[in-house]
Short mmCIF file of C-alpha atoms (C1' of nucleotides) in Angstrom, two decimals:
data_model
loop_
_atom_site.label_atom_id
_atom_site.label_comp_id
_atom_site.label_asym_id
_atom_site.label_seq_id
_atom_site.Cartn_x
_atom_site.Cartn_y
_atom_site.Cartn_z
CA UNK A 299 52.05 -204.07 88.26
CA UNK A 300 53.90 -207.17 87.53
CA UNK A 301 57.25 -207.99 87.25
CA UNK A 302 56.53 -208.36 83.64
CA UNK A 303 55.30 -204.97 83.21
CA UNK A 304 57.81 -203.09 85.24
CA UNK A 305 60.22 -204.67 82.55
CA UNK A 306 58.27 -203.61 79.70
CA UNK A 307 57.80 -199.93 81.42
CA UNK A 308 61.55 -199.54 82.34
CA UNK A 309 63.39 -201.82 80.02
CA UNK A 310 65.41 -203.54 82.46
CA UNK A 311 64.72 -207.66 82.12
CA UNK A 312 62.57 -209.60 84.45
CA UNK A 313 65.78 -211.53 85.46
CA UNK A 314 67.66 -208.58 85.98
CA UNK A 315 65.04 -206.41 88.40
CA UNK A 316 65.40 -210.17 90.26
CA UNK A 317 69.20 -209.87 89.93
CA UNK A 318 68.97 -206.13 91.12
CA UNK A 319 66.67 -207.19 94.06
CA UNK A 320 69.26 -210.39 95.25
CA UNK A 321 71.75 -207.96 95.39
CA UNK A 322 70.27 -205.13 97.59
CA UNK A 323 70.56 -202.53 94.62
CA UNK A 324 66.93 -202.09 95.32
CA UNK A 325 64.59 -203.14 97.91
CA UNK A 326 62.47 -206.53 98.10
CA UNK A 327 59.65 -205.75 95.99
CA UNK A 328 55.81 -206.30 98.14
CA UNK A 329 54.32 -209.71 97.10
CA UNK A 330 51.02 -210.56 96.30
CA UNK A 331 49.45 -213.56 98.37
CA UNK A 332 50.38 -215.88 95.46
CA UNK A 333 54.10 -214.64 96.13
CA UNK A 334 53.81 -212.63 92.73
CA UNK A 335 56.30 -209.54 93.05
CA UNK A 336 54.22 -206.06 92.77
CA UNK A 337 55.48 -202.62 91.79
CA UNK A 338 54.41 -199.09 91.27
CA UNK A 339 55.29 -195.89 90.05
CA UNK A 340 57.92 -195.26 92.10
CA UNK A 341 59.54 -198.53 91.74
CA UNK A 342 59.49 -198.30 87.71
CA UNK A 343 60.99 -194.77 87.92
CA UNK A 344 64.07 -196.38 90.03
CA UNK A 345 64.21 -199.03 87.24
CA UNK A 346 64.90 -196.46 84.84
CA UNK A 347 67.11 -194.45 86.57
CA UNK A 348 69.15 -197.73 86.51
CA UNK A 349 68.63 -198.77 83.13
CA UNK A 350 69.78 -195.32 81.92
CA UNK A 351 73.12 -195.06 84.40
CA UNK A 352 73.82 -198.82 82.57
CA UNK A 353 73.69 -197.39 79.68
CA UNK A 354 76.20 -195.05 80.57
CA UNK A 355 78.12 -197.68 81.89
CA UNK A 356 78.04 -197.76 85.10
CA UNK A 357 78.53 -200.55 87.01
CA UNK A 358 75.95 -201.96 89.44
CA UNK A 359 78.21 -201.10 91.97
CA UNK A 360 78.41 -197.08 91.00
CA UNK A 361 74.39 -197.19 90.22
CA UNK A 362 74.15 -198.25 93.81
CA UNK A 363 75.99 -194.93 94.85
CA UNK A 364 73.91 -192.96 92.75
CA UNK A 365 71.07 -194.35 93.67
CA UNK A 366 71.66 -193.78 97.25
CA UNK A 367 72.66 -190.15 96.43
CA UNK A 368 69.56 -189.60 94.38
CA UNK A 369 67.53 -190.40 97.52
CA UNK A 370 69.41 -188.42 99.59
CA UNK A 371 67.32 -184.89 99.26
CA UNK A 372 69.99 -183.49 100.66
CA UNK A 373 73.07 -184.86 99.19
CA UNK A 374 75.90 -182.42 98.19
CA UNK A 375 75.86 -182.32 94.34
CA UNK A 376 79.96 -182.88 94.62
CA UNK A 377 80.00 -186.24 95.31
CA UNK A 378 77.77 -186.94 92.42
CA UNK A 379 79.93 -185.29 90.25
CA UNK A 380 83.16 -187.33 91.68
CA UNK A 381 81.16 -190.24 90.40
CA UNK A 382 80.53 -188.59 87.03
CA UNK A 383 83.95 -187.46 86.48
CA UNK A 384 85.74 -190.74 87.75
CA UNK A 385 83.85 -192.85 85.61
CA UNK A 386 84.10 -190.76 82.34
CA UNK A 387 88.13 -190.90 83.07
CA UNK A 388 87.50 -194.60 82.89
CA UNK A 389 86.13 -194.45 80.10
CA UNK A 390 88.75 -192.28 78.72
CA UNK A 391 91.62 -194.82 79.78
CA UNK A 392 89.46 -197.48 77.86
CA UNK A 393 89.29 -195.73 74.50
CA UNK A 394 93.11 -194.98 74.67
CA UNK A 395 93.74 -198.55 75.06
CA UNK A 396 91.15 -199.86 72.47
CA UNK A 397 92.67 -197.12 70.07
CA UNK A 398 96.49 -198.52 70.72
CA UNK A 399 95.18 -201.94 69.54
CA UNK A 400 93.14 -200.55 66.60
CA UNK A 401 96.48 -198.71 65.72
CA UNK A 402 98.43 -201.28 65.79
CA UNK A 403 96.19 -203.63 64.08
CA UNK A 404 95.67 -201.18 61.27
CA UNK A 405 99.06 -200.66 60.57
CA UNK A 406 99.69 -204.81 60.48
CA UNK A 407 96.75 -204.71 58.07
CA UNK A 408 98.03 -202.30 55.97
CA UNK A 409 101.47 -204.10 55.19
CA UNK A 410 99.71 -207.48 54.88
CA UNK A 411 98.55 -208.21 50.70
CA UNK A 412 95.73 -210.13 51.58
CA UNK A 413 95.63 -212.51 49.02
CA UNK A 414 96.98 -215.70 48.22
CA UNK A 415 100.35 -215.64 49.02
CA UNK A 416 101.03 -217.09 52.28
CA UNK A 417 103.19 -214.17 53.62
CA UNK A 418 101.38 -212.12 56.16
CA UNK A 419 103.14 -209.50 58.06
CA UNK A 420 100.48 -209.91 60.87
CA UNK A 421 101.45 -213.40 61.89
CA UNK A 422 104.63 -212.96 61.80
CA UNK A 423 104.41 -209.63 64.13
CA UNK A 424 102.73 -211.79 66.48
CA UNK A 425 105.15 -214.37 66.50
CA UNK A 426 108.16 -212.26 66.62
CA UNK A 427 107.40 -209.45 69.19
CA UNK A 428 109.01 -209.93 72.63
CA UNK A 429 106.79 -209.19 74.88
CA UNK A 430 107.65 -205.62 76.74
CA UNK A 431 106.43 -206.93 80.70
CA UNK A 432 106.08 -203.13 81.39
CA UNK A 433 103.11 -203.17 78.65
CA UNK A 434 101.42 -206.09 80.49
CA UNK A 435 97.67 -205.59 80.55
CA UNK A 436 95.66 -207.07 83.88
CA UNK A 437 99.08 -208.55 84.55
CA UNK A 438 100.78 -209.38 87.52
CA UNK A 439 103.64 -211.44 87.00
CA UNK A 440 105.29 -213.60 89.81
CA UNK A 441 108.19 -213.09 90.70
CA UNK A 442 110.60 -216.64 90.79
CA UNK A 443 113.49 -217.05 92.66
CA UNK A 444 116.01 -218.48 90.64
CA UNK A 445 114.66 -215.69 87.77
CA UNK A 446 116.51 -217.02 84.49
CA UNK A 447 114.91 -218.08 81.08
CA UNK A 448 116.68 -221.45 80.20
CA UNK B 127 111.65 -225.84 81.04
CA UNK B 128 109.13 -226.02 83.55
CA UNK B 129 105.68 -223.87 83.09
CA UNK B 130 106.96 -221.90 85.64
CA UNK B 131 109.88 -221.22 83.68
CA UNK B 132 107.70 -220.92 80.71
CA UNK B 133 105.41 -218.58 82.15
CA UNK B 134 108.31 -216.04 82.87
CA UNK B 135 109.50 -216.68 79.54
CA UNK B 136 106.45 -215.57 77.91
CA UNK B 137 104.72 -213.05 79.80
CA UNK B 138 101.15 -215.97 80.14
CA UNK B 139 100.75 -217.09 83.70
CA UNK B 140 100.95 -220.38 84.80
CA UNK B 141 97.78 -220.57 85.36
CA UNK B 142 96.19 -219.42 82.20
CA UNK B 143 98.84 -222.19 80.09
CA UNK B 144 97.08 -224.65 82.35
CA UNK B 145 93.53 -223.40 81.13
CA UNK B 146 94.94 -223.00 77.63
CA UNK B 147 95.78 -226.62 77.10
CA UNK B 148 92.52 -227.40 78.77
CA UNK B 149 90.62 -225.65 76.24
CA UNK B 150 93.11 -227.40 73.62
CA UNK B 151 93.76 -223.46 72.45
CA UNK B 152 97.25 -224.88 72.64
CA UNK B 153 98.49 -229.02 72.90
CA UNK B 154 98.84 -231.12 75.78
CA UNK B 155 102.39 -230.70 77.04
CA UNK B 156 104.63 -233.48 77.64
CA UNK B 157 104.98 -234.79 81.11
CA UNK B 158 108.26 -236.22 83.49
CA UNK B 159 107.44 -239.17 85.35
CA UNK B 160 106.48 -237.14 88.06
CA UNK B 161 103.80 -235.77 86.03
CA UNK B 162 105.20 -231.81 85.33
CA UNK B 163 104.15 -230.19 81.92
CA UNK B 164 107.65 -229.84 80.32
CA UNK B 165 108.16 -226.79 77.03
CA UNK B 166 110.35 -226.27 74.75
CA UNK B 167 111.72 -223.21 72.66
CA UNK B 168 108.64 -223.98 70.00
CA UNK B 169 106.09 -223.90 73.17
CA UNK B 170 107.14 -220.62 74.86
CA UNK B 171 106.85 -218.94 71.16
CA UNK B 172 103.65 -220.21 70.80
CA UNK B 173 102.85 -218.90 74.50
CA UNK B 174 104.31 -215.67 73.17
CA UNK B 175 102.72 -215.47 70.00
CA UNK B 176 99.46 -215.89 72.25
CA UNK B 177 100.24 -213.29 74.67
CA UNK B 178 100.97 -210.57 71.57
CA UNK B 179 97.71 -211.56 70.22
CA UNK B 180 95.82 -211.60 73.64
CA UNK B 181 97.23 -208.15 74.30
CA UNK B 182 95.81 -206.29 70.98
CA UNK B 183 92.35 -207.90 72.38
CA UNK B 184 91.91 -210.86 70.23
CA UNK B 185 89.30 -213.37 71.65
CA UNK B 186 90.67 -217.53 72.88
CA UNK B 187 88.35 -218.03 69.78
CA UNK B 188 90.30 -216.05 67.43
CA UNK B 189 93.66 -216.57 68.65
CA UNK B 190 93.00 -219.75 68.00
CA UNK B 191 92.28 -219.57 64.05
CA UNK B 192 95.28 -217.23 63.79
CA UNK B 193 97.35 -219.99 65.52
CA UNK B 194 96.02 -222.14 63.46
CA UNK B 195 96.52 -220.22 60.11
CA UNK B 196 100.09 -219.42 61.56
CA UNK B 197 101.36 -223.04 61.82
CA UNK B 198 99.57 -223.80 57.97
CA UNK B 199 102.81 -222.54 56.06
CA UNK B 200 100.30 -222.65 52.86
CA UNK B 201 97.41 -220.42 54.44
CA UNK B 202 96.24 -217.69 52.21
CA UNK B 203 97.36 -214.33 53.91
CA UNK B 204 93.97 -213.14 53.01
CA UNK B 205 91.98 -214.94 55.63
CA UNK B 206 94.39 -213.40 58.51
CA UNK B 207 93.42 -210.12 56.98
CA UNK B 208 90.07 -210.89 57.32
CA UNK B 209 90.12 -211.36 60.48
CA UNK B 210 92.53 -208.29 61.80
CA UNK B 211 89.98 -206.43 59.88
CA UNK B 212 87.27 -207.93 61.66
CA UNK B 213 88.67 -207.19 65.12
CA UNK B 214 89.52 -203.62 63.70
CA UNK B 215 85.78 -203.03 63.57
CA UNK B 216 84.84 -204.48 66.47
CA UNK B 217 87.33 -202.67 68.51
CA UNK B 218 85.96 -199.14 66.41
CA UNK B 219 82.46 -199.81 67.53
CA UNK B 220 83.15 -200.44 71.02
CA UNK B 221 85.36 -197.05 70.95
CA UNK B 222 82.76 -195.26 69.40
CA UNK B 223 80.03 -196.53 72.16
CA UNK B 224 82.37 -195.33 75.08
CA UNK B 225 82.55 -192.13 73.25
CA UNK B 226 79.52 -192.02 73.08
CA UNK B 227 78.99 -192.50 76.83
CA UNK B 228 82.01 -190.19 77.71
CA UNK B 229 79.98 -187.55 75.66
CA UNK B 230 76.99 -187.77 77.11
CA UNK B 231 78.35 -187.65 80.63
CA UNK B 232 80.62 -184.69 80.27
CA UNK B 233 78.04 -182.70 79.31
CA UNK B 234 76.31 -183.39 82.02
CA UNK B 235 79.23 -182.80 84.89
CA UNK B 236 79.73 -179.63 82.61
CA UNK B 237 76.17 -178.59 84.33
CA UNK B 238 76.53 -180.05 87.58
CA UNK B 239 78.11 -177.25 90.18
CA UNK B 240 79.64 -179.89 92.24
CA UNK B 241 79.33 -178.04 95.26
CA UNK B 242 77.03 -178.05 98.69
CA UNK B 243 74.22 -177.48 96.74
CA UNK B 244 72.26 -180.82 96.36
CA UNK B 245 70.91 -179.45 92.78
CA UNK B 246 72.63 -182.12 90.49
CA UNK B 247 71.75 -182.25 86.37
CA UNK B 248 73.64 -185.62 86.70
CA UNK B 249 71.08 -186.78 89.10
CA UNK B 250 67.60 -185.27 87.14
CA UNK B 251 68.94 -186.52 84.09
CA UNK B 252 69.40 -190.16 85.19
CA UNK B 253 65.59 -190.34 86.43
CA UNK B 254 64.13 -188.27 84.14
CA UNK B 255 64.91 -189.46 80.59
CA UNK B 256 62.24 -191.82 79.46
CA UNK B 257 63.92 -195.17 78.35
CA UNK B 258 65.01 -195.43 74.42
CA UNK B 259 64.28 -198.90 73.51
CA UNK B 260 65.78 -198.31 69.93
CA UNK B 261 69.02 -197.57 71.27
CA UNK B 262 69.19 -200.32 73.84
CA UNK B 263 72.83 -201.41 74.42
CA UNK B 264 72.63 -205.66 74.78
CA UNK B 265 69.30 -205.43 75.60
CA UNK B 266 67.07 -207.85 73.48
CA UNK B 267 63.48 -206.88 75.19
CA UNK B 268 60.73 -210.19 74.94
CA UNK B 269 57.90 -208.65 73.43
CA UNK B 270 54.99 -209.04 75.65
CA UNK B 271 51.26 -210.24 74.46
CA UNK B 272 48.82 -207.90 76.17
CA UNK B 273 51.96 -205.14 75.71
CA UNK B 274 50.71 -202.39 77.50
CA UNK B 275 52.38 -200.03 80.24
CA UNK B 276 49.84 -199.64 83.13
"C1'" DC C 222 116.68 -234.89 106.39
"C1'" DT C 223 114.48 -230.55 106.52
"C1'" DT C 224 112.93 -226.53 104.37
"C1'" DG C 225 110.52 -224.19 101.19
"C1'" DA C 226 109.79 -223.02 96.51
"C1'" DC C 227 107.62 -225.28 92.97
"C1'" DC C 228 104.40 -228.39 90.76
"C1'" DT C 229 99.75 -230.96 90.51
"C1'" DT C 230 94.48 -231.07 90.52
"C1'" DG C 231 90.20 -229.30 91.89
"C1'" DC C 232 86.90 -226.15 93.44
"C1'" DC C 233 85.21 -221.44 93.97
"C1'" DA C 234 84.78 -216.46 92.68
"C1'" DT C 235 84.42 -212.59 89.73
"C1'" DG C 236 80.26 -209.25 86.77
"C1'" DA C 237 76.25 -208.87 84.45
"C1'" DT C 238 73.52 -211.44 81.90
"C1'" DG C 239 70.85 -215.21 79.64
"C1'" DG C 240 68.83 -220.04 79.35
"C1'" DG C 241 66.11 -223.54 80.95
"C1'" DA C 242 63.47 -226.68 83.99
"C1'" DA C 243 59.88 -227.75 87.33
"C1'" DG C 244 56.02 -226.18 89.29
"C1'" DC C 245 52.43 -222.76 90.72
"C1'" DT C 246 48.96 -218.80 89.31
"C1'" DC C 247 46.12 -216.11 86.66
"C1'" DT C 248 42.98 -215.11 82.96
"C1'" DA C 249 40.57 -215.65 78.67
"C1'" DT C 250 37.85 -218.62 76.23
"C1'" DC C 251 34.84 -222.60 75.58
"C1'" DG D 130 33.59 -224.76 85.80
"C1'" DA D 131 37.24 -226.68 83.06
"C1'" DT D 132 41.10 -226.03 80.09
"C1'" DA D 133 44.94 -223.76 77.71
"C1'" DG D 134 48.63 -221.14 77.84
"C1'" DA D 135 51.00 -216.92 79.24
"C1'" DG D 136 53.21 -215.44 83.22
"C1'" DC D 137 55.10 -215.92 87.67
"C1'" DT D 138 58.24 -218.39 91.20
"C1'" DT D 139 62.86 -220.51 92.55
"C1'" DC D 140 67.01 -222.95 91.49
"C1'" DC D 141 70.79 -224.31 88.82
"C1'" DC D 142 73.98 -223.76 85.00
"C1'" DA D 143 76.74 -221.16 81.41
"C1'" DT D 144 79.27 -217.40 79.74
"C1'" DC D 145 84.72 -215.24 79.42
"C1'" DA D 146 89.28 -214.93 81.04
"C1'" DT D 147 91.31 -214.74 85.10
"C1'" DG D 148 92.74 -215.20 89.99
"C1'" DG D 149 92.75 -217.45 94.64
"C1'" DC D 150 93.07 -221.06 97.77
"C1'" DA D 151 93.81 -225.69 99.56
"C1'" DA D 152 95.64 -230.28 99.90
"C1'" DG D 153 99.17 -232.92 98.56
"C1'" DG D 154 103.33 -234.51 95.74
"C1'" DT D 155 108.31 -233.13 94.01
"C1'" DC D 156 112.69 -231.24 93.79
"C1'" DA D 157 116.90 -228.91 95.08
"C1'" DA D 158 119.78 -226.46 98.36
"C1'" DG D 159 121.50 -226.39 102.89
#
DNA sequence: CTTGACCTTGCCATGATGGGAAGCTCTATC
DNA sequence: GATAGAGCTTCCCATCATGGCAAGGTCAAG
C-alpha cells in the first residue's frame, strides 16, 4: 500500500503520516526500491488509532503516550485513564474560559442597538476596562524596577 | 513613556507592541534620537483597548476592524455588532466541539477500571472505531482517482 | 566611570497543518 | 515502446501569536 492509500484508508493526510514519521510518533515506514514508502494492515490500523485520539484532541504528544500504552500488552489500564481524565479536565478549563468570553460578549451585544447610531456599548467597554493583571491569560508580566505608570 | 513603561501600563508585552506596529495593527511610534519608541496617554489606551479585546479572544484581524471602527466617531454601531456576534458564534461552536470531545471521553474513562488490569475501553475504542470521514474535524481529504482501500 | 537595567534589531522556536516546487516513478493508453 | 499524467520523493515556506536569546547601543544611579 502506498502512502496515498494509507491516507485514504485511515484519513490522516499524506503530509501528516510524513509529519508523524519525522517525528518518531510512528516508525520509518519500509521503502520500496524506488524509495516509495509501503504500509500494511497494521500500519493503517495505527493511523487510525491516531486520527481518532486527534479527534479527541489529543495532542501528538499524548497520542504518543497512548500509543506506546496501546502496545504495551501489558500496560496497567490506570495510566491510560490518567491520560483520559487529564485531558478531558483540559478540556473542561477550555470551555469555562471560551464560555466567560461568550458571556461577556453576549451581554456587550445585548446593550449595543446595532444600528446607525454611532454609540456602541462594546467599543467603549473595550476602551474603558482596566485591565485586572490577575485575569491575564498566557501572561507573564515582567516585573520593572522602578514599577510606576508615568 | 518608554514601551517598557507602556507595556506595564497596559497589561501587552513589550514584545508583542513591537510585533503590533510591525503588522501596522497599531502606528509606528515616535522615536528619541537614540531611536526608543516613545507613547503617550492615547497609545497605552489603544494598547489597552487591544489587550481587553485580545483577552475575550478576538483575532489581530478583528481587533483591528474594531480599532478601526472605534477611532471612526461616525461608524454605524451596527457593524461592531456584527462582528461581536460573529465571534459569539465562533466561540459557541468551538465550545460545543470540546463538549463534544469531553463527552465522548468521559464515557469512556466511565468504563475504564483504571486499575492493574491492562483491559482499557479507552484503549479498544481508539483502534477500533472505523474512521468517520463526514465528521472530520479540519480535515479536507483529496479525493483520490482509482479511490479504492486495498 | 562603572554597573546594570533597559532599549534596539534580528533570528529562531513553538504545534499541527497546508502549499508548492523540482524531480523521479509508475501505470494506463496509444 | 513511447507518452501523459497521477503519484511519490524531499525541501522550503507560511500560518498565528507569542516567547527566547544574543549582540550591541543607551541611560541613570552610584
Amino acid at each position: 500500500m502506498n502512502i496515498g492509500e494509507a491516507s485514504a484508508a485511515s484519513g490522516v493526510s499524506a503530509k501528516m503520516i510524513r509529519y508523524y514519521e519525522q517525528i518518531e510518533l510512528i516508525p520509518s515506514a519500509t521503502r520500496t526500491e524506488a524509495g516509495y514508502r509501503v504500509y500494511g494492515d497494521r500500519d493503517v490500523e495505527t493511523l487510525r488509532f491516531i486520527r481518532r485520539a486527534r479527534d479527541l484532541g489529543f495532542s501528538v504528544e499524548e497520542m504518543g503516550t497512548l500509543l506506546a500504552l496501546w502496545r504495551d500488552k501489558e500496560r496497567e489500564s490506570s495510566e491510560v485513564k490518567q491520560i483520559a481524565l487529564g485531558h478531558i479536565a483540559e478540556i473542561e478549563r477550555r470551555i469555562r474560559e471560551l464560555e466567560g468570553m461568550a458571556r461577556t460578549l453576549r451581554h456587550l451585544a445585548s446593550h449595543c442597538h446595532g444600528d446607525h447610531r454611532p454609540d456602541c456599548p462594546i467599543l467603549d467597554d473595550l476602551a474603558a476596562n482596566t485591565p485586572d493583571p490577575a485575569q491575564a491569560r498566557t501572561h507573564k508580566m515582567p516585573q520593572r524596577r522602578k514599577s510606576g505608570v508615568q
